[in-house]
Short mmCIF file of C-alpha atoms in Angstrom, two decimals:
data_model
loop_
_atom_site.label_atom_id
_atom_site.label_comp_id
_atom_site.label_asym_id
_atom_site.label_seq_id
_atom_site.Cartn_x
_atom_site.Cartn_y
_atom_site.Cartn_z
CA MET X 1 27.11 -67.83 -124.12
CA LYS X 2 30.84 -67.13 -123.97
CA LEU X 3 32.44 -63.71 -124.11
CA ILE X 4 35.95 -62.31 -124.30
CA LEU X 5 37.47 -58.88 -124.92
CA GLY X 6 40.34 -57.98 -127.20
CA LYS X 7 42.14 -55.11 -128.88
CA LYS X 8 41.79 -54.65 -132.64
CA LEU X 9 45.24 -54.50 -134.25
CA ASN X 10 45.09 -54.39 -138.04
CA MET X 11 43.83 -56.17 -141.15
CA SER X 12 45.83 -58.74 -143.06
CA GLN X 13 45.45 -61.64 -145.50
CA LYS X 14 45.63 -65.38 -145.04
CA TYR X 15 45.60 -68.29 -147.48
CA SER X 16 42.76 -70.76 -147.08
CA GLU X 17 43.06 -74.52 -147.61
CA ASN X 18 41.92 -74.25 -151.25
CA GLY X 19 44.54 -71.56 -151.99
CA SER X 20 42.27 -68.50 -152.03
CA ILE X 21 43.18 -65.32 -150.15
CA VAL X 22 40.94 -64.47 -147.19
CA PRO X 23 40.93 -60.95 -145.66
CA VAL X 24 41.21 -61.15 -141.87
CA THR X 25 41.19 -58.79 -138.90
CA ILE X 26 43.76 -59.54 -136.20
CA VAL X 27 42.59 -59.11 -132.60
CA LYS X 28 44.87 -59.32 -129.55
CA VAL X 29 43.03 -61.18 -126.79
CA GLY X 30 44.14 -61.43 -123.17
CA LYS X 31 42.84 -63.45 -120.26
CA GLY X 32 39.71 -62.65 -118.29
CA ALA X 33 38.63 -63.44 -114.74
CA VAL X 34 35.38 -64.10 -112.91
CA VAL X 35 35.05 -61.18 -110.50
CA GLN X 36 31.62 -61.80 -108.98
CA VAL X 37 28.86 -64.42 -109.22
CA LYS X 38 25.25 -63.28 -108.71
CA GLY X 39 23.40 -66.51 -107.96
CA VAL X 40 19.80 -67.54 -108.62
CA GLU X 41 18.97 -67.73 -104.89
CA LYS X 42 19.48 -64.00 -104.37
CA HIS X 43 18.92 -62.48 -107.82
CA GLY X 44 16.40 -64.93 -109.35
CA LYS X 45 15.97 -64.63 -113.11
CA ASN X 46 18.56 -61.81 -113.15
CA ALA X 47 21.34 -64.22 -112.20
CA SER X 48 24.57 -63.23 -113.90
CA VAL X 49 28.34 -63.47 -113.83
CA GLN X 50 30.56 -60.40 -113.66
CA LEU X 51 33.66 -60.78 -115.81
CA GLY X 52 36.77 -58.60 -115.60
CA PHE X 53 39.17 -57.83 -118.44
CA LYS X 54 42.41 -55.84 -118.57
CA GLU X 55 41.28 -53.75 -121.58
CA GLY X 56 39.76 -51.10 -119.32
CA SER X 57 40.98 -47.80 -117.89
CA LYS X 58 43.61 -47.39 -115.20
CA HIS X 59 41.53 -44.59 -113.68
CA VAL X 60 39.14 -46.59 -111.48
CA ASN X 61 37.88 -45.94 -107.97
CA LYS X 62 39.09 -47.79 -104.88
CA ALA X 63 35.94 -49.89 -104.63
CA ILE X 64 36.51 -51.52 -108.02
CA LYS X 65 40.26 -51.84 -107.34
CA GLY X 66 39.46 -53.78 -104.19
CA GLN X 67 36.90 -55.91 -106.00
CA VAL X 68 39.34 -57.04 -108.71
CA LYS X 69 42.48 -57.12 -106.55
CA GLY X 70 44.78 -59.94 -107.60
CA LEU X 71 42.68 -60.76 -110.67
CA VAL X 72 43.05 -58.10 -113.38
CA ASP X 73 44.74 -54.71 -113.76
CA CYS X 74 42.99 -51.73 -115.41
CA PRO X 75 39.66 -53.60 -115.19
CA ARG X 76 36.75 -53.41 -117.59
CA LEU X 77 33.74 -55.14 -116.02
CA ILE X 78 30.99 -56.80 -118.06
CA GLU X 79 28.01 -58.75 -116.73
CA MET X 80 26.80 -61.80 -118.64
CA GLN X 81 23.44 -63.39 -117.83
CA VAL X 82 23.60 -67.17 -117.37
CA GLN X 83 21.05 -69.80 -116.35
CA ASP X 84 23.41 -71.92 -114.25
CA THR X 85 25.79 -69.99 -111.99
CA SER X 86 26.98 -73.05 -110.06
CA VAL X 87 29.79 -73.70 -112.56
CA PHE X 88 31.30 -70.26 -111.94
CA GLU X 89 33.41 -69.15 -109.00
CA ALA X 90 35.10 -65.86 -108.21
CA GLY X 91 38.77 -66.02 -109.16
CA GLN X 92 38.44 -68.38 -112.12
CA ILE X 93 40.57 -67.48 -115.15
CA PHE X 94 39.66 -68.03 -118.81
CA GLY X 95 41.29 -67.18 -122.13
CA LEU X 96 41.31 -67.67 -125.87
CA ASP X 97 41.22 -71.47 -125.63
CA SER X 98 37.45 -71.19 -125.10
CA PHE X 99 37.11 -70.44 -128.83
CA SER X 100 38.01 -72.66 -131.79
CA LYS X 101 38.91 -72.32 -135.46
CA GLY X 102 35.92 -72.14 -137.81
CA GLU X 103 33.54 -70.97 -135.08
CA LYS X 104 30.91 -68.31 -135.82
CA VAL X 105 31.10 -65.24 -133.58
CA SER X 106 29.46 -61.84 -133.11
CA VAL X 107 31.77 -58.85 -132.70
CA SER X 108 30.70 -55.59 -131.04
CA ALA X 109 32.67 -52.34 -130.83
CA LEU X 110 32.37 -48.57 -130.86
CA SER X 111 32.34 -47.37 -134.47
CA LYS X 112 34.76 -44.73 -135.73
CA GLY X 113 33.64 -41.17 -135.05
CA ARG X 114 33.10 -39.20 -138.28
CA GLY X 115 32.10 -35.88 -136.76
CA TYR X 116 29.34 -33.69 -138.22
CA GLN X 117 28.40 -35.01 -141.67
CA GLY X 118 25.83 -34.17 -144.33
CA VAL X 119 23.01 -36.36 -145.58
CA VAL X 120 24.98 -37.74 -148.55
CA LYS X 121 27.66 -39.35 -146.38
CA ARG X 122 25.51 -39.97 -143.30
CA HIS X 123 22.41 -41.47 -144.95
CA GLY X 124 23.50 -42.16 -148.52
CA PHE X 125 21.32 -39.51 -150.20
CA HIS X 126 21.77 -39.15 -153.97
CA GLY X 127 22.03 -35.36 -153.87
CA SER X 128 20.55 -32.74 -156.18
CA LYS X 129 21.17 -32.04 -159.87
CA LYS X 130 24.67 -31.17 -161.07
CA THR X 131 23.62 -29.21 -164.16
CA HIS X 132 20.56 -27.54 -165.80
CA GLY X 133 20.57 -24.42 -163.68
CA ALA X 134 21.46 -26.05 -160.35
CA LYS X 135 23.91 -24.07 -158.22
CA HIS X 136 25.37 -24.81 -154.77
CA SER X 137 22.82 -27.57 -154.13
CA LEU X 138 24.65 -30.74 -155.16
CA ARG X 139 24.80 -32.26 -151.66
CA SER X 140 21.75 -30.56 -150.16
CA PRO X 141 19.00 -32.67 -148.49
CA GLY X 142 16.19 -31.11 -150.50
CA SER X 143 12.75 -30.50 -149.00
CA ILE X 144 12.47 -31.37 -145.30
CA GLY X 145 8.70 -30.95 -144.97
CA SER X 146 5.46 -29.68 -146.51
CA THR X 147 3.83 -26.27 -146.15
CA ASP X 148 0.69 -27.57 -144.46
CA ALA X 149 2.34 -29.08 -141.40
CA ALA X 150 4.60 -26.05 -141.04
CA ARG X 151 7.10 -28.08 -139.07
CA VAL X 152 9.72 -30.81 -139.42
CA PHE X 153 8.51 -34.20 -138.21
CA PRO X 154 10.62 -36.11 -135.65
CA GLY X 155 12.86 -38.77 -137.13
CA LYS X 156 13.58 -36.87 -140.33
CA ARG X 157 16.95 -37.93 -141.73
CA MET X 158 19.14 -34.85 -141.74
CA ALA X 159 22.76 -33.82 -141.24
CA GLY X 160 24.30 -34.51 -137.83
CA ARG X 161 26.91 -36.32 -135.82
CA MET X 162 28.00 -39.58 -137.42
CA GLY X 163 29.71 -42.59 -135.84
CA GLY X 164 30.72 -43.20 -132.24
CA THR X 165 27.90 -45.72 -131.70
CA ARG X 166 27.91 -49.38 -130.70
CA ILE X 167 27.92 -51.66 -133.75
CA THR X 168 27.48 -55.45 -133.73
CA VAL X 169 28.38 -57.66 -136.71
CA SER X 170 27.14 -61.26 -136.53
CA ASN X 171 28.12 -64.54 -138.21
CA LEU X 172 31.82 -63.71 -138.56
CA GLU X 173 34.11 -66.72 -138.84
CA ILE X 174 37.29 -67.37 -136.88
CA VAL X 175 39.92 -68.21 -139.51
CA ASP X 176 42.84 -68.97 -137.19
CA ILE X 177 43.88 -68.79 -133.53
CA ASP X 178 47.42 -68.26 -132.21
CA LEU X 179 47.32 -69.32 -128.55
CA GLU X 180 51.02 -68.62 -127.98
CA ASN X 181 50.75 -64.94 -128.97
CA GLU X 182 47.07 -64.63 -127.90
CA LEU X 183 45.90 -63.60 -131.38
CA VAL X 184 42.64 -64.41 -133.13
CA MET X 185 42.06 -63.84 -136.86
CA ILE X 186 38.47 -63.06 -137.83
CA LYS X 187 37.29 -63.21 -141.43
CA GLY X 188 36.36 -59.84 -142.93
CA ALA X 189 36.08 -56.42 -141.34
CA VAL X 190 35.44 -55.80 -137.65
CA PRO X 191 33.81 -52.58 -136.37
CA GLY X 192 35.86 -50.02 -134.47
CA ALA X 193 39.10 -48.12 -134.81
CA ARG X 194 42.59 -49.58 -134.60
CA ASN X 195 43.63 -50.31 -130.99
CA GLY X 196 39.97 -50.13 -130.01
CA VAL X 197 38.32 -52.62 -127.65
CA VAL X 198 36.09 -55.26 -129.27
CA GLU X 199 33.76 -57.82 -127.69
CA ILE X 200 33.74 -61.33 -129.16
CA ARG X 201 30.68 -63.45 -128.34
CA ALA X 202 29.69 -66.97 -129.36
CA GLU X 203 27.46 -69.84 -128.29
CA GLY X 204 28.95 -72.30 -125.82
CA ASP X 205 30.67 -72.32 -122.45
CA LEU X 206 33.87 -70.72 -121.22
CA LYS X 207 36.75 -73.06 -120.34
CA MET X 208 37.72 -72.11 -116.81
CA GLU X 209 41.03 -72.65 -115.07
CA THR X 210 41.25 -73.42 -111.35
CA GLY X 211 39.98 -70.52 -109.25
CA GLN X 212 41.74 -68.98 -106.25
CA LYS X 213 39.27 -70.49 -103.75
CA LYS X 214 39.76 -73.98 -105.18
CA LYS X 215 43.54 -73.59 -104.95
CA GLU X 216 43.23 -72.59 -101.28
CA GLN X 217 40.99 -75.60 -100.59
CA GLU X 218 43.52 -77.90 -102.28
CA LYS X 219 46.32 -76.47 -100.10
CA ILE X 220 44.25 -77.01 -96.93
CA SER X 221 43.43 -80.61 -97.90
CA ILE X 222 47.12 -81.33 -98.59
CA LYS X 223 48.07 -79.94 -95.15
CA ASP X 224 45.43 -82.12 -93.47
CA GLU X 225 46.74 -85.23 -95.24
CA LYS X 226 50.31 -84.47 -94.14
CA GLU X 227 49.19 -84.01 -90.51
CA GLU X 228 47.32 -87.34 -90.59
CA ILE X 229 50.39 -89.11 -91.98
CA LYS X 230 52.57 -87.66 -89.18
CA LYS X 231 50.11 -88.91 -86.55
#
């Protein structure tokens, strides 16, 4: 499983190879970093990797600031369960090059908040009669229960708060990727409001760059080689 966060920009259109117009959603994707690795030895079947992204809030406590120091600013932390944690190391950086054109992805985001809505908009009810003596009942829910029970059963579809929930849309196709500007174009509509944070998931592995610890080890080995040459 590979995961990356981005910011939804806007919708546009793009010509396909056969000349047809494809509606796309443009998502701005930055780089992520491995913040913490929870190995199998200590956590067993709950082994996971904690990933940090810059699409979070700047209002974080000092503990998290210290945890992600030198990796990401305004962190948003997400844990991803993996079977093999040996390939991950704290400080590794990954980006949009982990995904490819034509790949199928699942996109998750917080849906737009619609406020308090009636049953017609919230649940798609048909509504009551418009004519033949009907008055002020066009968008009413109708009967909400029988006389015998004398109560409304739990789970009854009624008016209430709509939107503001986590929505996941699967099997969306990546139409194009712009690595220079860190943009990904996804076919069709993507849940969430404009400038909202979206999660892009797909099968496969993340392509990691050299981590901070590996860089330090390389520097130490180079110093040792220079000292041996001097001797």
